[in-house]
Amino acid sequence: MAHSTVSQFSVAVPTGNDISLRRSVLKRNIVSFGNKSWASNLSFDLKSRNAQKSNQYIVCMSVQQASKSKVGVSPLELEAEKEPPLNLFKPKEPYTATIVSVERLVGPKAPGETCHIVIDHGGNVPYWEGQSYGVIPPGENPKKPGSPHNVRLYSIASTRYGDSFDGKTASLCVRRAVYYDPETGKEDPSKSGICSNFLCNSKPGDKVQITGPSGKIMLLPEDNPNANHIMIATGTGVAPFRGYLRRMFMEDVTFKFRGLAWLFLGVANSDSLLYDEEFSKYLEDYPDQFRYDRALSREQKNKSGGKMYVQDKIEEYSDEIFKLLDEGAHIYFCGLRGMMPGIQDTLKRVAEQRGENWDEKLSQLKKNKQWHVEVY
């Protein structure tokens, strides 16, 4: 935890004699950024803080704050593993984790609801940035009576240390799946997404069955700290990139990032932006190492006068992107499956304008392990 040197967005937590406070606890605190409020999760062990008198305060850094004075994390043994953890818990024997908090991430004008969900796994389901957890919602599978629901995969939106920097939680970025009847225009609850609604409706203390972690394609390559990383996300596909960026810019870890991180995020409008304050703070603190471009389809126009999608932003910066790829940059895509055809078409068109063969270039990027795609 950083102390009062980062008090711009700090929150004060009382350190009384209450036994519930003296244990390692998770508290929720509302932190305001401009016209938005965040509920942050702070985890700390008061015994190690030498709390002095019952009325004194410890000032802790908000998990949403990115600060140039990086945050200490533990346990550092999580840095020592050479291989990522994989499938520690399988669907037949999932781990029972506990919901810590559920916070709405989007503003009132966002179409739909997206939530930031913090899950306590007690350090028993470790993961690396870019991996996914499986979630098994409660109840039985309507297609297989007597059997549990199928596993739903969610990209993890935190670093291996979690939002409380203690290696005991994981965060998910979940959009509530709802279905609207095309004739009446009304929501049909019977066709709502079972798992996303279970997660978004859950309360602190609720139990959740998780599997995993899974996935290697989106792992952040750390062998070269000078490498450049281009991240392209639509909606909740920003989840793994939040983990990467916290590792690069927020946490005091063995990985000392010295390259460029460039995030493209496509959402419907300003109210739909996810973790925008966090990313904007990196932009302020690390202007030479971080770039952040937003594509707001309902608010911005592309050069042809149509809606602005991430592929339009890619085209806008195509010369720089292709140069970075030629120099060995990694490029990542995460979000809904439907994002890829438009992006691939744009990249192919740009390559042809540059006199390059896109199929050959793509084949080379894959061979060099520079191309990372996770869509759903």
mmCIF file of C-alpha atoms in Angstrom:
data_model
loop_
_atom_site.group_PDB
_atom_site.id
_atom_site.type_symbol
_atom_site.label_atom_id
_atom_site.label_comp_id
_atom_site.label_asym_id
_atom_site.label_seq_id
_atom_site.Cartn_x
_atom_site.Cartn_y
_atom_site.Cartn_z
ATOM 1 C CA MET A 1 0.000 0.000 0.000
ATOM 2 C CA ALA A 2 1.207 3.485 -0.710
ATOM 3 C CA HIS A 3 0.860 6.024 2.066
ATOM 4 C CA SER A 4 -0.131 9.667 2.261
ATOM 5 C CA THR A 5 2.384 10.768 -0.364
ATOM 6 C CA VAL A 6 -0.334 9.822 -2.828
ATOM 7 C CA SER A 7 -3.126 11.558 -1.006
ATOM 8 C CA GLN A 8 -4.725 13.164 -4.047
ATOM 9 C CA PHE A 9 -7.164 10.242 -4.370
ATOM 10 C CA SER A 10 -6.616 8.724 -0.951
ATOM 11 C CA VAL A 11 -9.217 7.403 1.397
ATOM 12 C CA ALA A 12 -9.006 7.285 5.159
ATOM 13 C CA VAL A 13 -9.814 4.092 6.987
ATOM 14 C CA PRO A 14 -10.337 4.188 10.782
ATOM 15 C CA THR A 15 -8.174 1.820 12.829
ATOM 16 C CA GLY A 16 -10.223 1.138 15.893
ATOM 17 C CA ASN A 17 -10.044 -1.749 18.325
ATOM 18 C CA ASP A 18 -12.899 -3.597 16.626
ATOM 19 C CA ILE A 19 -11.781 -7.202 16.037
ATOM 20 C CA SER A 20 -13.237 -7.076 12.519
ATOM 21 C CA LEU A 21 -10.832 -4.269 11.678
ATOM 22 C CA ARG A 22 -7.778 -5.826 13.272
ATOM 23 C CA ARG A 23 -7.953 -8.852 11.024
ATOM 24 C CA SER A 24 -6.903 -8.612 7.391
ATOM 25 C CA VAL A 25 -10.008 -7.013 5.950
ATOM 26 C CA LEU A 26 -11.575 -5.766 2.758
ATOM 27 C CA LYS A 27 -13.333 -2.430 3.028
ATOM 28 C CA ARG A 28 -15.229 -0.587 0.333
ATOM 29 C CA ASN A 29 -14.672 3.122 -0.014
ATOM 30 C CA ILE A 30 -16.212 5.579 -2.429
ATOM 31 C CA VAL A 31 -13.581 7.552 -4.288
ATOM 32 C CA SER A 32 -14.672 10.418 -6.499
ATOM 33 C CA PHE A 33 -13.072 11.293 -9.821
ATOM 34 C CA GLY A 34 -14.694 14.319 -11.399
ATOM 35 C CA ASN A 35 -18.338 13.460 -11.878
ATOM 36 C CA LYS A 36 -17.994 9.724 -11.255
ATOM 37 C CA SER A 37 -17.617 7.780 -8.044
ATOM 38 C CA TRP A 38 -15.753 4.533 -7.644
ATOM 39 C CA ALA A 39 -16.138 2.009 -4.914
ATOM 40 C CA SER A 40 -12.709 0.631 -4.291
ATOM 41 C CA ASN A 41 -11.587 -2.463 -2.479
ATOM 42 C CA LEU A 42 -8.771 -2.052 -0.038
ATOM 43 C CA SER A 43 -7.125 -4.981 1.654
ATOM 44 C CA PHE A 44 -4.557 -4.533 4.356
ATOM 45 C CA ASP A 45 -3.336 -6.131 7.527
ATOM 46 C CA LEU A 46 -3.616 -3.627 10.333
ATOM 47 C CA LYS A 47 -1.360 -5.669 12.614
ATOM 48 C CA SER A 48 1.553 -4.928 10.288
ATOM 49 C CA ARG A 49 0.761 -1.219 10.259
ATOM 50 C CA ASN A 50 1.497 -0.669 13.973
ATOM 51 C CA ALA A 51 -1.832 1.100 14.339
ATOM 52 C CA GLN A 52 -1.362 3.338 17.324
ATOM 53 C CA LYS A 53 -4.467 4.886 18.846
ATOM 54 C CA SER A 54 -8.085 4.041 18.230
ATOM 55 C CA ASN A 55 -8.922 7.396 16.637
ATOM 56 C CA GLN A 56 -6.013 7.589 14.248
ATOM 57 C CA TYR A 57 -6.307 7.003 10.541
ATOM 58 C CA ILE A 58 -4.256 5.118 8.022
ATOM 59 C CA VAL A 59 -4.410 6.610 4.545
ATOM 60 C CA CYS A 60 -4.451 3.922 1.873
ATOM 61 C CA MET A 61 -4.245 4.216 -1.861
ATOM 62 C CA SER A 62 -7.377 3.575 -3.873
ATOM 63 C CA VAL A 63 -7.099 0.511 -6.066
ATOM 64 C CA GLN A 64 -8.358 2.617 -8.949
ATOM 65 C CA GLN A 65 -5.472 5.052 -8.675
ATOM 66 C CA ALA A 66 -2.403 4.727 -10.813
ATOM 67 C CA SER A 67 0.501 6.496 -9.174
ATOM 68 C CA LYS A 68 4.117 6.959 -10.127
ATOM 69 C CA SER A 69 5.082 5.795 -6.640
ATOM 70 C CA LYS A 70 4.319 2.158 -7.306
ATOM 71 C CA VAL A 71 2.350 -0.074 -4.970
ATOM 72 C CA GLY A 72 3.998 -2.801 -2.946
ATOM 73 C CA VAL A 73 2.506 -6.250 -3.540
ATOM 74 C CA SER A 74 2.696 -9.622 -1.859
ATOM 75 C CA PRO A 75 3.438 -12.485 -1.826
ATOM 76 C CA LEU A 76 6.399 -11.954 -4.141
ATOM 77 C CA GLU A 77 6.664 -15.739 -4.553
ATOM 78 C CA LEU A 78 4.045 -15.222 -7.265
ATOM 79 C CA GLU A 79 6.898 -13.771 -9.346
ATOM 80 C CA ALA A 80 9.043 -16.885 -8.981
ATOM 81 C CA GLU A 81 7.024 -19.371 -11.035
ATOM 82 C CA LYS A 82 8.461 -20.088 -14.473
ATOM 83 C CA GLU A 83 5.247 -21.518 -15.940
ATOM 84 C CA PRO A 84 1.698 -20.186 -15.616
ATOM 85 C CA PRO A 85 -0.754 -22.099 -13.412
ATOM 86 C CA LEU A 86 -3.219 -24.062 -15.534
ATOM 87 C CA ASN A 87 -6.513 -25.800 -14.728
ATOM 88 C CA LEU A 88 -5.917 -26.147 -10.991
ATOM 89 C CA PHE A 89 -9.672 -26.601 -10.577
ATOM 90 C CA LYS A 90 -11.772 -28.476 -13.101
ATOM 91 C CA PRO A 91 -15.547 -28.347 -13.771
ATOM 92 C CA LYS A 92 -16.230 -31.534 -11.801
ATOM 93 C CA GLU A 93 -14.349 -30.202 -8.759
ATOM 94 C CA PRO A 94 -14.542 -26.395 -8.855
ATOM 95 C CA TYR A 95 -13.211 -24.076 -6.163
ATOM 96 C CA THR A 96 -15.782 -22.320 -3.966
ATOM 97 C CA ALA A 97 -14.767 -18.670 -3.881
ATOM 98 C CA THR A 98 -16.502 -15.693 -2.247
ATOM 99 C CA ILE A 99 -17.809 -12.486 -3.792
ATOM 100 C CA VAL A 100 -16.095 -9.448 -2.246
ATOM 101 C CA SER A 101 -17.846 -6.676 -4.168
ATOM 102 C CA VAL A 102 -19.905 -5.915 -7.260
ATOM 103 C CA GLU A 103 -19.709 -2.390 -8.675
ATOM 104 C CA ARG A 104 -21.390 -0.901 -11.728
ATOM 105 C CA LEU A 105 -18.685 0.445 -14.035
ATOM 106 C CA VAL A 106 -20.713 2.383 -16.581
ATOM 107 C CA GLY A 107 -22.669 5.633 -16.516
ATOM 108 C CA PRO A 108 -26.442 6.079 -16.921
ATOM 109 C CA LYS A 109 -26.307 6.589 -20.699
ATOM 110 C CA ALA A 110 -24.439 3.357 -21.396
ATOM 111 C CA PRO A 111 -26.456 0.748 -23.291
ATOM 112 C CA GLY A 112 -26.549 -2.204 -20.921
ATOM 113 C CA GLU A 113 -24.795 -2.712 -17.613
ATOM 114 C CA THR A 114 -21.192 -3.736 -16.998
ATOM 115 C CA CYS A 115 -19.953 -4.659 -13.526
ATOM 116 C CA HIS A 116 -16.567 -5.005 -11.865
ATOM 117 C CA ILE A 117 -16.703 -8.095 -9.675
ATOM 118 C CA VAL A 118 -14.032 -8.877 -7.096
ATOM 119 C CA ILE A 119 -13.768 -12.522 -6.028
ATOM 120 C CA ASP A 120 -11.805 -13.815 -3.029
ATOM 121 C CA HIS A 121 -10.024 -17.078 -3.899
ATOM 122 C CA GLY A 122 -7.909 -17.063 -0.750
ATOM 123 C CA GLY A 123 -4.711 -17.453 -2.768
ATOM 124 C CA ASN A 124 -5.835 -20.960 -3.769
ATOM 125 C CA VAL A 125 -6.515 -20.262 -7.450
ATOM 126 C CA PRO A 126 -3.472 -18.265 -8.588
ATOM 127 C CA TYR A 127 -3.321 -16.981 -12.165
ATOM 128 C CA TRP A 128 -1.255 -14.817 -14.471
ATOM 129 C CA GLU A 129 -2.298 -11.697 -16.341
ATOM 130 C CA GLY A 130 -4.194 -12.603 -19.513
ATOM 131 C CA GLN A 131 -5.687 -15.837 -18.165
ATOM 132 C CA SER A 132 -9.361 -16.645 -17.605
ATOM 133 C CA TYR A 133 -11.465 -18.156 -14.863
ATOM 134 C CA GLY A 134 -14.425 -20.407 -15.526
ATOM 135 C CA VAL A 135 -17.609 -19.701 -13.564
ATOM 136 C CA ILE A 136 -20.335 -22.283 -12.959
ATOM 137 C CA PRO A 137 -23.595 -20.491 -12.105
ATOM 138 C CA PRO A 138 -25.840 -22.148 -9.506
ATOM 139 C CA GLY A 139 -28.791 -24.260 -10.571
ATOM 140 C CA GLU A 140 -29.146 -27.066 -13.059
ATOM 141 C CA ASN A 141 -28.553 -27.148 -16.767
ATOM 142 C CA PRO A 142 -31.956 -26.953 -18.526
ATOM 143 C CA LYS A 143 -30.562 -29.031 -21.386
ATOM 144 C CA LYS A 144 -29.212 -31.691 -19.007
ATOM 145 C CA PRO A 145 -31.599 -31.984 -16.023
ATOM 146 C CA GLY A 146 -29.762 -32.999 -12.868
ATOM 147 C CA SER A 147 -26.442 -31.659 -14.163
ATOM 148 C CA PRO A 148 -24.815 -28.329 -13.292
ATOM 149 C CA HIS A 149 -24.634 -25.497 -15.797
ATOM 150 C CA ASN A 150 -21.780 -25.422 -18.270
ATOM 151 C CA VAL A 151 -18.697 -23.378 -17.402
ATOM 152 C CA ARG A 152 -18.604 -19.787 -18.692
ATOM 153 C CA LEU A 153 -15.163 -18.297 -19.265
ATOM 154 C CA TYR A 154 -14.296 -14.753 -18.193
ATOM 155 C CA SER A 155 -11.011 -12.955 -18.813
ATOM 156 C CA ILE A 156 -9.477 -11.851 -15.523
ATOM 157 C CA ALA A 157 -9.302 -8.057 -15.195
ATOM 158 C CA SER A 158 -6.671 -7.850 -12.438
ATOM 159 C CA THR A 159 -3.028 -8.743 -12.005
ATOM 160 C CA ARG A 160 -2.023 -11.898 -10.161
ATOM 161 C CA TYR A 161 -2.042 -9.819 -6.957
ATOM 162 C CA GLY A 162 -5.660 -8.740 -7.366
ATOM 163 C CA ASP A 163 -7.130 -5.325 -6.655
ATOM 164 C CA SER A 164 -6.078 -5.580 -3.018
ATOM 165 C CA PHE A 165 -2.436 -6.361 -3.926
ATOM 166 C CA ASP A 166 -2.280 -9.445 -1.655
ATOM 167 C CA GLY A 167 -2.618 -12.307 -4.156
ATOM 168 C CA LYS A 168 -5.979 -13.388 -2.730
ATOM 169 C CA THR A 169 -8.532 -11.883 -5.125
ATOM 170 C CA ALA A 170 -9.330 -11.802 -8.818
ATOM 171 C CA SER A 171 -11.526 -9.299 -10.646
ATOM 172 C CA LEU A 172 -13.895 -9.921 -13.535
ATOM 173 C CA CYS A 173 -15.410 -7.377 -15.912
ATOM 174 C CA VAL A 174 -18.886 -8.676 -16.758
ATOM 175 C CA ARG A 175 -21.576 -7.246 -19.000
ATOM 176 C CA ARG A 176 -25.067 -8.292 -18.034
ATOM 177 C CA ALA A 177 -26.551 -10.268 -20.952
ATOM 178 C CA VAL A 178 -30.191 -9.334 -21.521
ATOM 179 C CA TYR A 179 -32.568 -10.206 -24.355
ATOM 180 C CA TYR A 180 -35.111 -7.835 -25.828
ATOM 181 C CA ASP A 181 -38.096 -9.198 -27.714
ATOM 182 C CA PRO A 182 -37.860 -7.735 -31.235
ATOM 183 C CA GLU A 183 -41.650 -7.357 -31.497
ATOM 184 C CA THR A 184 -42.478 -5.776 -28.145
ATOM 185 C CA GLY A 185 -39.086 -4.170 -27.517
ATOM 186 C CA LYS A 186 -39.345 -5.368 -23.921
ATOM 187 C CA GLU A 187 -36.791 -7.324 -21.978
ATOM 188 C CA ASP A 188 -37.495 -11.049 -21.756
ATOM 189 C CA PRO A 189 -36.012 -12.252 -18.411
ATOM 190 C CA SER A 190 -36.457 -15.907 -19.421
ATOM 191 C CA LYS A 191 -33.737 -15.425 -22.043
ATOM 192 C CA SER A 192 -31.294 -13.450 -19.912
ATOM 193 C CA GLY A 193 -27.705 -14.666 -19.664
ATOM 194 C CA ILE A 194 -27.672 -17.020 -16.685
ATOM 195 C CA CYS A 195 -24.083 -16.530 -15.567
ATOM 196 C CA SER A 196 -23.641 -12.800 -16.244
ATOM 197 C CA ASN A 197 -26.857 -12.009 -14.368
ATOM 198 C CA PHE A 198 -25.865 -14.291 -11.484
ATOM 199 C CA LEU A 199 -22.542 -12.435 -11.183
ATOM 200 C CA CYS A 200 -23.966 -8.925 -11.590
ATOM 201 C CA ASN A 201 -26.736 -9.673 -9.067
ATOM 202 C CA SER A 202 -24.432 -11.269 -6.491
ATOM 203 C CA LYS A 203 -23.758 -9.696 -3.103
ATOM 204 C CA PRO A 204 -20.652 -9.594 -0.910
ATOM 205 C CA GLY A 205 -20.339 -12.925 0.873
ATOM 206 C CA ASP A 206 -22.124 -14.932 -1.829
ATOM 207 C CA LYS A 207 -20.339 -18.091 -2.952
ATOM 208 C CA VAL A 208 -19.240 -18.663 -6.537
ATOM 209 C CA GLN A 209 -17.898 -21.849 -8.135
ATOM 210 C CA ILE A 210 -14.776 -21.176 -10.211
ATOM 211 C CA THR A 211 -12.534 -23.296 -12.421
ATOM 212 C CA GLY A 212 -9.170 -22.716 -14.032
ATOM 213 C CA PRO A 213 -7.184 -20.662 -14.528
ATOM 214 C CA SER A 214 -7.004 -21.316 -18.260
ATOM 215 C CA GLY A 215 -5.371 -19.878 -21.341
ATOM 216 C CA LYS A 216 -1.847 -19.169 -22.586
ATOM 217 C CA ILE A 217 -2.458 -17.190 -25.776
ATOM 218 C CA MET A 218 -2.973 -13.855 -23.972
ATOM 219 C CA LEU A 219 -0.150 -14.158 -21.453
ATOM 220 C CA LEU A 220 1.959 -10.995 -21.283
ATOM 221 C CA PRO A 221 5.444 -11.840 -22.646
ATOM 222 C CA GLU A 222 7.884 -10.507 -20.055
ATOM 223 C CA ASP A 223 11.161 -11.841 -21.438
ATOM 224 C CA ASN A 224 11.865 -8.471 -23.074
ATOM 225 C CA PRO A 225 10.859 -5.484 -20.888
ATOM 226 C CA ASN A 226 11.598 -3.152 -23.841
ATOM 227 C CA ALA A 227 8.999 -4.802 -26.092
ATOM 228 C CA ASN A 228 6.030 -2.772 -27.314
ATOM 229 C CA HIS A 229 2.441 -3.925 -26.827
ATOM 230 C CA ILE A 230 -0.586 -2.866 -28.912
ATOM 231 C CA MET A 231 -3.878 -3.798 -27.242
ATOM 232 C CA ILE A 232 -7.184 -3.679 -29.106
ATOM 233 C CA ALA A 233 -10.366 -4.187 -27.091
ATOM 234 C CA THR A 234 -14.094 -3.876 -27.539
ATOM 235 C CA GLY A 235 -16.186 -3.581 -24.385
ATOM 236 C CA THR A 236 -15.355 -6.071 -21.640
ATOM 237 C CA GLY A 237 -12.493 -7.311 -23.827
ATOM 238 C CA VAL A 238 -10.473 -4.638 -22.035
ATOM 239 C CA ALA A 239 -10.255 -6.988 -19.012
ATOM 240 C CA PRO A 240 -6.849 -8.605 -19.673
ATOM 241 C CA PHE A 241 -5.373 -5.254 -20.697
ATOM 242 C CA ARG A 242 -6.313 -3.723 -17.355
ATOM 243 C CA GLY A 243 -4.227 -6.497 -15.778
ATOM 244 C CA TYR A 244 -1.273 -5.852 -18.106
ATOM 245 C CA LEU A 245 -1.333 -2.103 -17.468
ATOM 246 C CA ARG A 246 -1.539 -2.425 -13.695
ATOM 247 C CA ARG A 247 1.474 -4.737 -13.854
ATOM 248 C CA MET A 248 3.364 -2.340 -16.120
ATOM 249 C CA PHE A 249 2.535 0.939 -14.407
ATOM 250 C CA MET A 250 0.988 0.448 -10.970
ATOM 251 C CA GLU A 251 2.664 -2.404 -9.130
ATOM 252 C CA ASP A 252 6.203 -2.617 -7.792
ATOM 253 C CA VAL A 253 7.128 -6.010 -9.258
ATOM 254 C CA THR A 254 10.179 -7.709 -10.750
ATOM 255 C CA PHE A 255 8.927 -6.945 -14.273
ATOM 256 C CA LYS A 256 10.288 -3.447 -15.022
ATOM 257 C CA PHE A 257 8.448 -2.355 -18.151
ATOM 258 C CA ARG A 258 10.394 0.018 -20.413
ATOM 259 C CA GLY A 259 8.497 -0.284 -23.708
ATOM 260 C CA LEU A 260 5.358 1.330 -25.139
ATOM 261 C CA ALA A 261 1.847 0.142 -24.256
ATOM 262 C CA TRP A 262 -0.853 1.367 -26.643
ATOM 263 C CA LEU A 263 -4.506 0.694 -25.855
ATOM 264 C CA PHE A 264 -7.372 1.026 -28.336
ATOM 265 C CA LEU A 265 -10.773 0.692 -26.668
ATOM 266 C CA GLY A 266 -14.037 0.561 -28.611
ATOM 267 C CA VAL A 267 -17.347 1.181 -26.802
ATOM 268 C CA ALA A 268 -20.699 2.783 -27.639
ATOM 269 C CA ASN A 269 -20.328 6.133 -25.870
ATOM 270 C CA SER A 270 -18.499 8.032 -23.127
ATOM 271 C CA ASP A 271 -20.681 6.503 -20.416
ATOM 272 C CA SER A 272 -19.663 3.041 -21.628
ATOM 273 C CA LEU A 273 -15.924 3.599 -21.106
ATOM 274 C CA LEU A 274 -14.419 1.058 -18.712
ATOM 275 C CA TYR A 275 -11.627 1.916 -16.232
ATOM 276 C CA ASP A 276 -11.194 5.230 -18.031
ATOM 277 C CA GLU A 277 -9.932 7.135 -14.976
ATOM 278 C CA GLU A 278 -7.341 4.460 -14.327
ATOM 279 C CA PHE A 279 -6.064 4.526 -17.922
ATOM 280 C CA SER A 280 -6.117 8.340 -18.033
ATOM 281 C CA LYS A 281 -3.896 8.434 -14.939
ATOM 282 C CA TYR A 282 -1.283 6.268 -16.673
ATOM 283 C CA LEU A 283 -1.416 8.686 -19.588
ATOM 284 C CA GLU A 284 -0.679 11.529 -17.199
ATOM 285 C CA ASP A 285 2.098 9.715 -15.320
ATOM 286 C CA TYR A 286 3.730 7.795 -18.193
ATOM 287 C CA PRO A 287 3.175 9.915 -21.347
ATOM 288 C CA ASP A 288 6.223 8.411 -23.069
ATOM 289 C CA GLN A 289 5.193 4.819 -22.403
ATOM 290 C CA PHE A 290 1.416 4.779 -22.716
ATOM 291 C CA ARG A 291 -0.990 5.738 -25.483
ATOM 292 C CA TYR A 292 -4.746 5.457 -25.182
ATOM 293 C CA ASP A 293 -7.222 5.823 -28.046
ATOM 294 C CA ARG A 294 -10.972 5.521 -27.587
ATOM 295 C CA ALA A 295 -13.441 4.692 -30.384
ATOM 296 C CA LEU A 296 -16.946 5.788 -29.367
ATOM 297 C CA SER A 297 -19.266 4.421 -32.048
ATOM 298 C CA ARG A 298 -22.314 6.494 -31.092
ATOM 299 C CA GLU A 299 -20.463 9.769 -30.500
ATOM 300 C CA GLN A 300 -17.624 9.896 -33.029
ATOM 301 C CA LYS A 301 -17.556 9.710 -36.813
ATOM 302 C CA ASN A 302 -14.896 8.042 -38.930
ATOM 303 C CA LYS A 303 -13.356 9.768 -41.939
ATOM 304 C CA SER A 304 -16.206 8.525 -44.175
ATOM 305 C CA GLY A 305 -18.849 9.989 -41.862
ATOM 306 C CA GLY A 306 -19.882 6.592 -40.465
ATOM 307 C CA LYS A 307 -19.677 5.307 -36.893
ATOM 308 C CA MET A 308 -16.210 5.193 -35.325
ATOM 309 C CA TYR A 309 -15.119 1.640 -34.540
ATOM 310 C CA VAL A 310 -11.751 0.353 -33.338
ATOM 311 C CA GLN A 311 -10.759 -0.630 -36.882
ATOM 312 C CA ASP A 312 -11.180 3.024 -37.921
ATOM 313 C CA LYS A 313 -8.737 4.041 -35.197
ATOM 314 C CA ILE A 314 -6.356 1.297 -36.337
ATOM 315 C CA GLU A 315 -6.537 2.646 -39.875
ATOM 316 C CA GLU A 316 -5.928 6.179 -38.611
ATOM 317 C CA TYR A 317 -2.661 5.086 -36.973
ATOM 318 C CA SER A 318 -1.816 2.282 -39.408
ATOM 319 C CA ASP A 319 1.629 3.579 -40.392
ATOM 320 C CA GLU A 320 2.772 3.636 -36.772
ATOM 321 C CA ILE A 321 1.150 0.279 -35.989
ATOM 322 C CA PHE A 322 2.748 -1.474 -38.972
ATOM 323 C CA LYS A 323 6.137 0.050 -38.120
ATOM 324 C CA LEU A 324 5.847 -1.195 -34.522
ATOM 325 C CA LEU A 325 4.831 -4.672 -35.731
ATOM 326 C CA ASP A 326 7.806 -4.745 -38.118
ATOM 327 C CA GLU A 327 10.004 -3.917 -35.125
ATOM 328 C CA GLY A 328 8.621 -6.870 -33.146
ATOM 329 C CA ALA A 329 5.676 -5.394 -31.195
ATOM 330 C CA HIS A 330 3.023 -7.728 -29.827
ATOM 331 C CA ILE A 331 -0.579 -7.082 -30.850
ATOM 332 C CA TYR A 332 -3.557 -8.357 -28.867
ATOM 333 C CA PHE A 333 -7.268 -8.477 -29.656
ATOM 334 C CA CYS A 334 -9.936 -9.187 -27.066
ATOM 335 C CA GLY A 335 -13.711 -8.784 -27.183
ATOM 336 C CA LEU A 336 -16.726 -10.057 -29.066
ATOM 337 C CA ARG A 337 -16.007 -12.415 -31.948
ATOM 338 C CA GLY A 338 -17.704 -10.018 -34.369
ATOM 339 C CA MET A 339 -14.884 -7.475 -33.951
ATOM 340 C CA MET A 340 -12.323 -9.498 -35.903
ATOM 341 C CA PRO A 341 -13.657 -9.521 -39.512
ATOM 342 C CA GLY A 342 -13.797 -5.712 -39.670
ATOM 343 C CA ILE A 343 -10.323 -5.435 -38.123
ATOM 344 C CA GLN A 344 -8.858 -8.080 -40.452
ATOM 345 C CA ASP A 345 -10.386 -6.355 -43.498
ATOM 346 C CA THR A 346 -8.893 -3.028 -42.414
ATOM 347 C CA LEU A 347 -5.441 -4.513 -41.819
ATOM 348 C CA LYS A 348 -5.558 -6.296 -45.176
ATOM 349 C CA ARG A 349 -6.560 -3.111 -47.000
ATOM 350 C CA VAL A 350 -3.842 -1.090 -45.256
ATOM 351 C CA ALA A 351 -1.230 -3.739 -46.056
ATOM 352 C CA GLU A 352 -2.187 -3.718 -49.744
ATOM 353 C CA GLN A 353 -1.964 0.082 -49.834
ATOM 354 C CA ARG A 354 1.555 -0.305 -48.465
ATOM 355 C CA GLY A 355 2.407 -2.872 -51.134
ATOM 356 C CA GLU A 356 2.493 -5.743 -48.644
ATOM 357 C CA ASN A 357 0.772 -9.125 -48.705
ATOM 358 C CA TRP A 358 -1.377 -9.287 -45.552
ATOM 359 C CA ASP A 359 -1.707 -13.088 -45.507
ATOM 360 C CA GLU A 360 2.065 -13.467 -45.564
ATOM 361 C CA LYS A 361 2.493 -10.766 -42.943
ATOM 362 C CA LEU A 362 -0.115 -12.344 -40.660
ATOM 363 C CA SER A 363 1.530 -15.742 -41.046
ATOM 364 C CA GLN A 364 4.868 -14.207 -40.021
ATOM 365 C CA LEU A 365 3.331 -12.414 -37.009
ATOM 366 C CA LYS A 366 1.811 -15.701 -35.830
ATOM 367 C CA LYS A 367 5.092 -17.540 -36.382
ATOM 368 C CA ASN A 368 6.906 -14.875 -34.339
ATOM 369 C CA LYS A 369 4.259 -15.173 -31.575
ATOM 370 C CA GLN A 370 3.420 -11.469 -31.940
ATOM 371 C CA TRP A 371 -0.287 -12.085 -32.709
ATOM 372 C CA HIS A 372 -2.642 -12.804 -29.779
ATOM 373 C CA VAL A 373 -6.416 -13.169 -30.177
ATOM 374 C CA GLU A 374 -9.076 -14.016 -27.598
ATOM 375 C CA VAL A 375 -12.636 -13.452 -28.771
ATOM 376 C CA TYR A 376 -15.931 -14.861 -27.537
#
